[in-house]
XYZ file of C-alpha atoms in Angstrom:
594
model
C 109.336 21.592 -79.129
C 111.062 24.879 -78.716
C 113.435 23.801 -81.601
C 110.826 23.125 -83.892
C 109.058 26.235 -83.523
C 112.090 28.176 -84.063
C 112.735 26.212 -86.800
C 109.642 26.979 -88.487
C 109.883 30.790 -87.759
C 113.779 30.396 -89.416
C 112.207 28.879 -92.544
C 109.187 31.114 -92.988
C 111.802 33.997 -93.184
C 113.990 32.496 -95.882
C 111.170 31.500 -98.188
C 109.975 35.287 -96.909
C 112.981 36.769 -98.241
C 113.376 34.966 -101.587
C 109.764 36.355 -102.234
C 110.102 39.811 -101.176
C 112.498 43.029 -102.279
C 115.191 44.015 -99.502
C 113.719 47.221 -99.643
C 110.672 46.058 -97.885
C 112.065 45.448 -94.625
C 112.858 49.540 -94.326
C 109.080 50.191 -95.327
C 107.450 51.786 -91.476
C 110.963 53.249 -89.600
C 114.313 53.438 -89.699
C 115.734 50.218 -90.683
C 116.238 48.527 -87.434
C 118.234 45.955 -88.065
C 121.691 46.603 -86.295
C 125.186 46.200 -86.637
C 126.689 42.896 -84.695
C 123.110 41.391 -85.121
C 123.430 37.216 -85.257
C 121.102 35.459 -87.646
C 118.683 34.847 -84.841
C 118.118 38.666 -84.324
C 118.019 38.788 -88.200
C 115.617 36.304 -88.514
C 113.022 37.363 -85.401
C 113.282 41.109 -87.480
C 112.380 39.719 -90.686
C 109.408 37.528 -89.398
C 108.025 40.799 -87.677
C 108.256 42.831 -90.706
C 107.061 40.215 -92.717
C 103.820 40.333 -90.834
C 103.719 43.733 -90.618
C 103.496 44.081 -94.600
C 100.658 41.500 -94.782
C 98.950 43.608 -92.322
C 96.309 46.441 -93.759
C 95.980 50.165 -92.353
C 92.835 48.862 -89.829
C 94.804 45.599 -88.543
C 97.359 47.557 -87.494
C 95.323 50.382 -85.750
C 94.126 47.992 -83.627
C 97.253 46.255 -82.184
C 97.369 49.996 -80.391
C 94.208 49.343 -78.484
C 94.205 47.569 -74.866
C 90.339 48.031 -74.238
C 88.003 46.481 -71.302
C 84.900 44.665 -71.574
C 82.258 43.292 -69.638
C 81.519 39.578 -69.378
C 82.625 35.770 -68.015
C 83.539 34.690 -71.642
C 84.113 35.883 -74.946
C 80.657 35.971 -76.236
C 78.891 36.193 -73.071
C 74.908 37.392 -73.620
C 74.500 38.635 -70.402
C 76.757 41.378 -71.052
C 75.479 42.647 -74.922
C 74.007 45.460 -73.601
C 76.164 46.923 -71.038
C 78.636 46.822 -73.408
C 77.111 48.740 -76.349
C 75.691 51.326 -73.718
C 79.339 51.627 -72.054
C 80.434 52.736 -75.331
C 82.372 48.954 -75.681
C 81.700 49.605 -79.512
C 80.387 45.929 -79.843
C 78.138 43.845 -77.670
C 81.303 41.118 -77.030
C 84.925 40.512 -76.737
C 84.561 38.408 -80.041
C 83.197 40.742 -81.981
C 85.455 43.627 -80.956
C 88.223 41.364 -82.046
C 86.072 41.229 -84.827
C 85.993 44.864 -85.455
C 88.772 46.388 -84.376
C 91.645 43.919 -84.438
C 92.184 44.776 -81.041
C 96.208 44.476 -79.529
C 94.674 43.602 -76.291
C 92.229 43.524 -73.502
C 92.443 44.464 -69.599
C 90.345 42.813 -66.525
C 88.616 44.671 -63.821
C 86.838 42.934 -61.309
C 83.776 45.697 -62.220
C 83.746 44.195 -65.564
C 83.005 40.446 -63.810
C 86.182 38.978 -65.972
C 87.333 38.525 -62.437
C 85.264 37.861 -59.493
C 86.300 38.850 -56.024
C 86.623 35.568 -55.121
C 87.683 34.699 -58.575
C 86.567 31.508 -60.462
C 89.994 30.818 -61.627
C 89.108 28.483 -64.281
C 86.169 30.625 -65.589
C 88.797 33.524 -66.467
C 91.832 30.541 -67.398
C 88.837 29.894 -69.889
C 87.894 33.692 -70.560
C 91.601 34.170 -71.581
C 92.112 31.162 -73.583
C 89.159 31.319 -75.955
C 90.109 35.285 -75.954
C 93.523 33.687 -77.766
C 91.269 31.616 -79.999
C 89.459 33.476 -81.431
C 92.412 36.534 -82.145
C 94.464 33.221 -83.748
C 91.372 32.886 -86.126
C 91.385 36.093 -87.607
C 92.517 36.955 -91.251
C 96.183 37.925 -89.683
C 96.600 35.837 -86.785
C 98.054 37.611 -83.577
C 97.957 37.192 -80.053
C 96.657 39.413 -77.737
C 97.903 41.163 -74.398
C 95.683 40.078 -71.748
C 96.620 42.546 -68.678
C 95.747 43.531 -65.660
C 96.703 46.034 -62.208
C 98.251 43.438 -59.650
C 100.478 45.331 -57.451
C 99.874 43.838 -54.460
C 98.165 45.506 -51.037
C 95.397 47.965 -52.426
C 95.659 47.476 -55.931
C 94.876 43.792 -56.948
C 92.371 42.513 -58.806
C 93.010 38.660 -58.217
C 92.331 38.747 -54.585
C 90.822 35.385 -53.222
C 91.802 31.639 -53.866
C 94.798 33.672 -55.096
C 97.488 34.579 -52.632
C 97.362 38.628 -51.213
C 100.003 40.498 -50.469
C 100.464 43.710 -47.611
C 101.265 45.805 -51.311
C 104.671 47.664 -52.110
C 105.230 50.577 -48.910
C 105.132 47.162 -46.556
C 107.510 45.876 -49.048
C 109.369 48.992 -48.851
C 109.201 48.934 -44.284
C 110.606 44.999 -44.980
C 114.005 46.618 -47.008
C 114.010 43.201 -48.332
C 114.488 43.268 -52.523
C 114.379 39.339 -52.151
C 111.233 39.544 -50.589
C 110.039 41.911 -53.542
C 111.032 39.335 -56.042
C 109.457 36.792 -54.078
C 105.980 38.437 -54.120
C 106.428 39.819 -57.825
C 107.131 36.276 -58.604
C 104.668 34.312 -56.745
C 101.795 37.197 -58.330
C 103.515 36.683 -61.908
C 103.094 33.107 -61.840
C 99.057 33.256 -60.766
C 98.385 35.543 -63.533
C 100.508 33.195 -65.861
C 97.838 30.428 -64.402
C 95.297 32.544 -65.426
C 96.539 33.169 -69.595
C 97.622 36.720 -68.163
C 100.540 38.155 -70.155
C 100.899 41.571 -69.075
C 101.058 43.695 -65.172
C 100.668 46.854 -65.028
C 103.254 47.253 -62.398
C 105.332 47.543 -60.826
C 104.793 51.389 -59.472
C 107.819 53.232 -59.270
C 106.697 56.494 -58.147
C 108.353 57.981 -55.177
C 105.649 59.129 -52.426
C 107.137 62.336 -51.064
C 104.043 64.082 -50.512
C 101.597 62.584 -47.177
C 98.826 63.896 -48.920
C 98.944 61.948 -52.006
C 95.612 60.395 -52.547
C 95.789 58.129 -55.395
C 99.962 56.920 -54.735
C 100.777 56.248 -51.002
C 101.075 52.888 -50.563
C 101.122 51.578 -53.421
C 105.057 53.177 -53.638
C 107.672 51.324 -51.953
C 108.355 54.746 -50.230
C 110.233 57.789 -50.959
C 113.575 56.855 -51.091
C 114.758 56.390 -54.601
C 117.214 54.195 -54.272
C 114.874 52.107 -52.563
C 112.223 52.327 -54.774
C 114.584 51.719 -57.672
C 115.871 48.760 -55.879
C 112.650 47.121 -55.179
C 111.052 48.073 -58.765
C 114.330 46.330 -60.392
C 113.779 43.485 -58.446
C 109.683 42.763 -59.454
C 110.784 43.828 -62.755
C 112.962 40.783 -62.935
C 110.697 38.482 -61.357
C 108.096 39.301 -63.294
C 109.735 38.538 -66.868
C 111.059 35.302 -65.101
C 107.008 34.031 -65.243
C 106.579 35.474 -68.880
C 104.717 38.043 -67.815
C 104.829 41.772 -69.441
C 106.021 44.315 -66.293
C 105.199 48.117 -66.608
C 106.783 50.114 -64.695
C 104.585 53.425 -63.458
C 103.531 56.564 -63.634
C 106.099 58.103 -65.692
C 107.902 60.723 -64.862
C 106.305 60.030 -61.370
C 103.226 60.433 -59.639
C 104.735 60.508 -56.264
C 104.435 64.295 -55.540
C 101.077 65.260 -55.783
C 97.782 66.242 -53.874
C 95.352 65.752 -56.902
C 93.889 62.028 -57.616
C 93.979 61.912 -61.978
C 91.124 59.623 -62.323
C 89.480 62.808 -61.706
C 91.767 65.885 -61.995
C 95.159 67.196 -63.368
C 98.001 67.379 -60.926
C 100.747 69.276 -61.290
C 104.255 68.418 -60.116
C 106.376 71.462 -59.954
C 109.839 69.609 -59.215
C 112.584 71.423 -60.793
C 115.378 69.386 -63.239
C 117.762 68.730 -60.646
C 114.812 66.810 -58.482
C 113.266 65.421 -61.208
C 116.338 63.571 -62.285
C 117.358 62.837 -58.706
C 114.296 61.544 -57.100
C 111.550 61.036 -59.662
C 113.400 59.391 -62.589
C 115.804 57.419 -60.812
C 113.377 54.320 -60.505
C 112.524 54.577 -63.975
C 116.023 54.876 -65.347
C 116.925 51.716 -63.283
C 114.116 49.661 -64.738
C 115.381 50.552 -68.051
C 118.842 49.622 -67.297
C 117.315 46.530 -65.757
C 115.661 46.039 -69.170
C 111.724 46.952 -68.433
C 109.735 46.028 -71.413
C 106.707 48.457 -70.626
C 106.260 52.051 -69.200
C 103.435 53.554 -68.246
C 102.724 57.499 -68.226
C 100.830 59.981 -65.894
C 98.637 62.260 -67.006
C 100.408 64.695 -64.459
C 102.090 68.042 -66.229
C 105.376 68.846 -65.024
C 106.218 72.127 -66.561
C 110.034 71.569 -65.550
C 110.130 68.788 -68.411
C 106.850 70.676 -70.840
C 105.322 74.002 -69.920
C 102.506 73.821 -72.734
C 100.369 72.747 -69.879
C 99.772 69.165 -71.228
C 100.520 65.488 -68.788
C 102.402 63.558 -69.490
C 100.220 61.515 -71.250
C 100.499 63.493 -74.148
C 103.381 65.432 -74.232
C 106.116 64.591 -76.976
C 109.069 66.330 -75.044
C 108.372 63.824 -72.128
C 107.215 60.541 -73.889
C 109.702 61.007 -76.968
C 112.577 63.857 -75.931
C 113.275 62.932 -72.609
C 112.242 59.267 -72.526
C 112.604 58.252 -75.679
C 115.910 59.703 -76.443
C 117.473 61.180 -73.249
C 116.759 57.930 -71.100
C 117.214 55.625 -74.263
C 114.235 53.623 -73.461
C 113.046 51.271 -76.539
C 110.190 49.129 -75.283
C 106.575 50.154 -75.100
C 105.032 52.996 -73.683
C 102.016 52.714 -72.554
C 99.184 55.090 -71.638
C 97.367 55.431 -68.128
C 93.545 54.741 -68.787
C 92.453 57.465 -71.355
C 89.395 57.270 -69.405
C 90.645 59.051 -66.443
C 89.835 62.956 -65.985
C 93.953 63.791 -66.219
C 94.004 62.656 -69.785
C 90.967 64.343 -70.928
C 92.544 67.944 -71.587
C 91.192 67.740 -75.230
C 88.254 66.885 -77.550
C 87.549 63.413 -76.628
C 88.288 62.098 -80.102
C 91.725 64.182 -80.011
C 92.534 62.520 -76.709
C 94.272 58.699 -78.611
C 95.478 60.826 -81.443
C 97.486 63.243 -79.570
C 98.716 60.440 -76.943
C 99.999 58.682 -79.561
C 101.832 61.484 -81.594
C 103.263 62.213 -78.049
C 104.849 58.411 -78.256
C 103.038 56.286 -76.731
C 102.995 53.029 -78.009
C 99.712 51.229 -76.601
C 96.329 53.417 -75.953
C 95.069 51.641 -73.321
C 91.253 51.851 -72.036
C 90.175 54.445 -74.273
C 86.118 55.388 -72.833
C 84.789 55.307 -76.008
C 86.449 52.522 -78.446
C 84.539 52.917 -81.855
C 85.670 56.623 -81.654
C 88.823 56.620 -80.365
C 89.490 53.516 -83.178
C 87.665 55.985 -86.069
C 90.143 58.851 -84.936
C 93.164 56.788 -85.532
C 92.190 55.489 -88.413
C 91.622 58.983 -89.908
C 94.715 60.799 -88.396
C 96.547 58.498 -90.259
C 94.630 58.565 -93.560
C 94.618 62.308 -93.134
C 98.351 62.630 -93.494
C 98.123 64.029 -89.640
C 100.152 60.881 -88.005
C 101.972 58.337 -91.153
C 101.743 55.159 -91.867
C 105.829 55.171 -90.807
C 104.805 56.191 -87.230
C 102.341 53.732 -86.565
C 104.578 50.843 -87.974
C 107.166 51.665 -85.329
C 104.736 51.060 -82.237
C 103.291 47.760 -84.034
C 106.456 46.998 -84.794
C 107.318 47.204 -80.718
C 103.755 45.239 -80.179
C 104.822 42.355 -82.272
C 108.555 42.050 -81.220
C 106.969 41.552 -77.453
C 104.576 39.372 -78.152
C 107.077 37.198 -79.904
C 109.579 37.045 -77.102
C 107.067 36.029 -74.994
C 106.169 33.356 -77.118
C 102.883 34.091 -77.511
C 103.085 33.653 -81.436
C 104.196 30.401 -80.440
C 101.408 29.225 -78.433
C 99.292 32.330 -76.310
C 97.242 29.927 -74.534
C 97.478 28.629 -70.760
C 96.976 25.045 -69.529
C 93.812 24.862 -67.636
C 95.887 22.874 -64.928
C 98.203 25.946 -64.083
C 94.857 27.104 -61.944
C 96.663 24.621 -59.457
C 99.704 26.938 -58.963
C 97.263 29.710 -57.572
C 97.009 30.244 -54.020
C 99.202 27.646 -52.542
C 100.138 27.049 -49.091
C 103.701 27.794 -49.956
C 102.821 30.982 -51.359
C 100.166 31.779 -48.687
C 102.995 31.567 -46.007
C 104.996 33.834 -48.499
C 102.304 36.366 -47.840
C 102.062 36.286 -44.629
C 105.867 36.229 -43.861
C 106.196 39.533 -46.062
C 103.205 41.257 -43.910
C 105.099 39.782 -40.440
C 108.025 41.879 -41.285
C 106.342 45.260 -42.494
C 103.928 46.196 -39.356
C 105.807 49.076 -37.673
C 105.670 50.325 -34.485
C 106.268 53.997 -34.558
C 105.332 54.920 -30.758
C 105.358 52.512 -27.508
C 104.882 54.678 -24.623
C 105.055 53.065 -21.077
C 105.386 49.520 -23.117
C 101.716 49.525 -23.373
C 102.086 46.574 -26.213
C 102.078 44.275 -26.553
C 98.442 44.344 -25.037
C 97.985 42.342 -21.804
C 95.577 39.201 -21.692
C 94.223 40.545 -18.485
C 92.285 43.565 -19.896
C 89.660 44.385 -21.544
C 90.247 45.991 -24.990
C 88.049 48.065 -26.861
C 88.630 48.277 -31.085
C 87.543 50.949 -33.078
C 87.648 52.798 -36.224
C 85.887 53.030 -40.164
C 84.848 50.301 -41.522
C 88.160 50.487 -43.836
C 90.573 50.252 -40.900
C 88.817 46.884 -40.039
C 88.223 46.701 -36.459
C 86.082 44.167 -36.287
C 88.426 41.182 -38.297
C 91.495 42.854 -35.926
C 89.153 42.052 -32.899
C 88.248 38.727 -34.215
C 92.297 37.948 -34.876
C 92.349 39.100 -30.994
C 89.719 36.897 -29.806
C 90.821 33.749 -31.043
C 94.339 34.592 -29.247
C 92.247 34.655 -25.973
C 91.986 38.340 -25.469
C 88.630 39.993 -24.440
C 88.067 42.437 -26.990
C 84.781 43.945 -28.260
C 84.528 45.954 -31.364
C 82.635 49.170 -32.963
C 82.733 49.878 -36.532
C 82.458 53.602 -37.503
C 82.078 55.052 -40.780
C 85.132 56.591 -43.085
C 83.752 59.946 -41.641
C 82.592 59.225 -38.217
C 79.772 61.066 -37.492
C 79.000 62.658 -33.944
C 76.962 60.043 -32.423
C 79.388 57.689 -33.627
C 82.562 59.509 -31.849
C 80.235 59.676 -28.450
C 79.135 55.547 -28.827
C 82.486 55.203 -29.118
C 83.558 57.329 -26.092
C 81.140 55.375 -24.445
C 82.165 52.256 -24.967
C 85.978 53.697 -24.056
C 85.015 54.042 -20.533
C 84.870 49.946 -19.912
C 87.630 49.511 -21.506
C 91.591 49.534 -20.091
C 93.077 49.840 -23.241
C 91.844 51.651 -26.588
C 93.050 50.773 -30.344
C 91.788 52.776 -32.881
C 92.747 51.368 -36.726
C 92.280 55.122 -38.515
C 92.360 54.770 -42.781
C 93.754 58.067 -44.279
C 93.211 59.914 -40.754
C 95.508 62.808 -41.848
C 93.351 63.735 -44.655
C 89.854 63.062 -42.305
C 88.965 65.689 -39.982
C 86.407 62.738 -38.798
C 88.484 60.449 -37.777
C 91.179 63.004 -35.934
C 87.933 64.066 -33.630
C 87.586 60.601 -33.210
C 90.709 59.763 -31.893
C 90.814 63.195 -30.350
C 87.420 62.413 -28.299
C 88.892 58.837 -27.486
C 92.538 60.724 -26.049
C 89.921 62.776 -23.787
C 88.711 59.518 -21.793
C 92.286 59.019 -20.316
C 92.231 55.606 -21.339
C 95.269 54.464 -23.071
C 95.819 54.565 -26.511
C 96.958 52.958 -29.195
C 96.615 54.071 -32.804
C 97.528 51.404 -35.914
C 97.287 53.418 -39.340
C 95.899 50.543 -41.697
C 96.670 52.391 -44.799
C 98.697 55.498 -44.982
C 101.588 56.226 -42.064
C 101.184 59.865 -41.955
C 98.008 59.717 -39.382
C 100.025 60.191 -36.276
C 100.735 64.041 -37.735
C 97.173 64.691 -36.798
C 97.332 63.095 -33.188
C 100.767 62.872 -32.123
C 100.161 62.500 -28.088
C 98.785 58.942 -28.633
C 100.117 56.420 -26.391
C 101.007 53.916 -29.382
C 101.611 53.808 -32.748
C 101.765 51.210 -35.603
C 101.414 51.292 -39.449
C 100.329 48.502 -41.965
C 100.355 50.308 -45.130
C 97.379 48.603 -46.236
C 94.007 46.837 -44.965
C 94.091 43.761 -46.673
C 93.461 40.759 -44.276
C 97.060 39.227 -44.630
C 97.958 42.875 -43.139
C 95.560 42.660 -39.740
C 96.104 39.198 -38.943
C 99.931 39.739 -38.993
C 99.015 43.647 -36.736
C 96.938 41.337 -34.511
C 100.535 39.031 -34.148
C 101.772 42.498 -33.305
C 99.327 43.434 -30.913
C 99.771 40.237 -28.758
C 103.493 39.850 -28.873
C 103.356 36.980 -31.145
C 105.426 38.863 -33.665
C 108.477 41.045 -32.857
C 107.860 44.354 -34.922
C 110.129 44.539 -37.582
C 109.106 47.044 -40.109
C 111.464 50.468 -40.525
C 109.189 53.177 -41.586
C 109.923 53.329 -46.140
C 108.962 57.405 -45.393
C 109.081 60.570 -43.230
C 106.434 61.103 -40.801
C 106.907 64.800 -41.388
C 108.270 66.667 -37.978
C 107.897 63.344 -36.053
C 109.937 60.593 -36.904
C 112.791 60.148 -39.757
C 113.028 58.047 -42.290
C 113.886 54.407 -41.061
C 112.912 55.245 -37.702
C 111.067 51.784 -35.862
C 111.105 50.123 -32.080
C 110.619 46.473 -31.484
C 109.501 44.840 -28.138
């Protein structure tokens, strides 16, 4: 089969290049083709630029765009209208295709293309009559159809598919086989699913506790380790056929501002940039990344116009570009987010894209953003030359993915989601991240003689830990707070303290919650011991160091309290070393075990 495509592709070039002048092949960029090339190479080049010159000015405008829609299938009539008021620019998937020739699309779970459970045939289905109908148009092309899996907090196929603790309990596990394992196992699902492209794997190092938007969802702030783990799901990744980006370029790790809805600023100098921040990135080039996504942070070390990243040429095309030597696709962060939005809304694609980038991805309002292009480029403002090299970049990945080939997914690959093997996967990767920070007196693991009280927001899950606890044979009760506990919450649950011998309190971001710390404060006031497990972030125990225990999850997915409740009771022998600093408290690596 694979012979006869190839093959065909070989013989559609020759006739192609009887038919057409050499010089044709330069027309867009700098001639490509280079030296030591085989015929292979030769012939994949030619193909591309053949359809490249078939292609008109509005064609290829559109193989920029990755845009979301609403809706269960292509032309589903539930979702006509809160697509044209979301500014979707047409009431469908199948008529933006239509439209604007679109490169690609991207599922949220807000957008119901996945549901949380997911109906893994309805969006098998969603993506394979998404292929259809781009294969049907005037100049046939695939689409990327992408998503955000990363694991832990970030992961939109959640339930039948398999969950994972997310990339800091990857980090706490040291393990880059266990990386690859997870990156594999989450790259073959979305393969199940007609999902071509990830938008991960993050390689930002978290150096700063009171990162909102990163955290856990680095591998920590080491850089080898990052670079080691991000090298290692990059890998994986293109092993299922599945696009990895690697993310937020130059890094995101450093920062106290969330850019959904700010603009951070990273003021690392050169030396630390290069040292600490790049290093991942560099790695996944060497390890031959095919994607890279920017930040729309501004680091005035690398650009001190006061632009991110997003849309600054001396990062996107000076220093990654040229300096790093990185020739696959750069891709934007949602141009939705507040960190991108510096400029005029319409000038927000165009200037992204004269800064590099490859692939606009999300832009909030698609009809302009698709206008704007369109009219840079017939202005004079960007040339026709600039915009052939990113299709060109668009095409050559598509094709060595082999979605020219054939783009859609066997309905029976649904099977390969959410097996017991890779259940047990899951759960062995969350076993070996919990870690325990602070044992004092060897009050864990808990004692089946006492009564144990479980507390916390809603986030930190007390009640599923106390469930996980009950059906051990412990006699637990449980009271949920809110993310803020309010007053009379803190005193119920000072109440409830006093019949209790022992005290856990799951916190969620508690060193960024003056809430919680009361909570835990007013709790520390009853006497009773007390043991704190951090279900996202690891930095809480800054805020209340004098606990009696300590333990970290790095994430609140269920896979990550069942395996804290094996903790808990002794069933599990901590494992985890901590992937970052717990600043003044405990180094870097620092764990106990029972």
């Amino acid at each position: 089969m694979l012979k006869r495509r190839w093959f065909s592709i070989l013989s559609f070039t020759l006739v192609f290049l009887l038919c057409f002048p050499a010089a044709a092949f330069g027309k867009g960029w700098d001639d490509p083709v280079k030296p030591g090339w085989g015929n292979g190479e030769k012939a994949k080049h030619g193909w591309i630029v053949s359809k490249m010159n078939h292609m008109t000015l509005e064609e290829k405008i559109g193989q920029l765009f990755i845009i979301h829609m609403y809706g269960q299938t292509p032309t589903d009539p539930d979702y006509e209208e809160t697509n044209l008021n979301n500014n979707r620019g047409a009431k469908n998937f199948k008529k933006a295709i239509e439209k604007y020739h679109i490169g690609g699309v991207i599922y949220f779970n807000w957008t119901d293309n996945i549901g949380n459970p997911a109906d893994v045939e309805q969006v098998n289905a969603l993506s394979n009559g998404l292929q259809d109908i781009a294969m049907d148009q005037r100049m046939p092309i695939p689409l990327f159809i992408s998503t955000d899996q990363e694991g832990g907090i970030v992961q939109r196929l959640t339930s039948p598919g398999t969950v994972f603790p997310g990339n800091m309990a990857l980090g706490a596990t040291r393990s880059t086989d266990l990386a690859a394992d997870s990156a594999g196992i989450m790259g073959t699902e979305l393969s199940s699913l007609g999902i071509n492209m990830n938008f991960a794997p993050v390689a930002d190092v978290n150096v700063n506790p009171e990162n909102p938007v990163i955290g856990v969802r680095s591998f920590g702030e080491d850089p080898d380790l990052v670079s080691d783990m991000a090298v290692s799901q990059v890998q994986a990744y293109q092993n299922q056929k599945v696009v990895p980006t690697a993310k937020h370029f130059p890094g995101h790790g450093d920062t106290d501002v969330d850019s959904h809805y700010g603009l951070p600023v990273i003021n690392h100098d050169l030396e630390t940039l290069h040292n600490v921040d790049l290093k991942p990135f560099q790695a996944a080039i060497d390890a031959g990344i095919e994607a890279i996504m920017t930040a729309h942070i501004v680091v005035p070390a690398l650009d001190d116009s006061g632009l991110p990243a997003t849309l600054s040429k001396p990062i996107l095309t000076d220093l990654l570009r040229e300096e790093m030597g990185f020739n696959g696709l750069i891709v934007t962060d949602s141009l939705g987010m507040s960190g991108a939005n510096v400029v005029e809304p319409e000038r927000v694609p165009v200037e992204a894209f004269k800064a590099g980038n490859d692939i606009l991805l999300n832009p909030p309002d698609v009809e302009q953003s698709y206008n704007a292009m369109l009219e840079a480029v017939e202005s004079g403002e960007i040339s026709e030359e600039r915009v052939d090299e990113s299709v060109y970049r668009i095409l050559k990945a598509k094709m060595e993915k082999g979605l020219f080939g054939d783009p859609k997914t066997d309905p029976d690959a649904v099977e390969n989601i959410g097996t017991d093997e890779n259940l047990a996967k899951a759960d062995e990767i969350a076993n070996k991240s919990i870690t325990m920070v602070k044992n004092e007196n060897n009050l864990l693991p808990l004692q089946d003689n006492q009564d144990v009280l479980i507390t916390g927001p809603s986030l930190g899950e007390p009640a599923y830990l106390a469930d996980q606890l009950a059906g051990k044979g412990y006699n637990v009760s449980a009271y949920t707070t809110g993310t803020s506990p309010s007053q009379a919450q803190i005193d119920e649950a000072t109440a409830q303290a006093q019949d209790a011998d022992t005290v856990v309190v799951t916190t969620y971001t508690a060193n960024t919650n003056p809430a919680q710390q009361q909570l835990v404060s007013a709790l520390q006031s009853t006497g009773k011991p007390l043991v704190v497990s951090a279900i996202r972030n690891p930095y809480d125990l800054m805020k209340f160091p004098e606990v009696d225990g300590y333990l970290t999850t790095y994430g609140n997915r269920d896979v990550s309290v069942e395996a804290l409740a094996r903790v808990l009771s002794g069933d599990v022998n901590p494992q985890g070393k901590l992937p970052v600093t717990i600043p003044e408290l405990y180094e870097y690596g620092h764990h106990l075990g029972y």
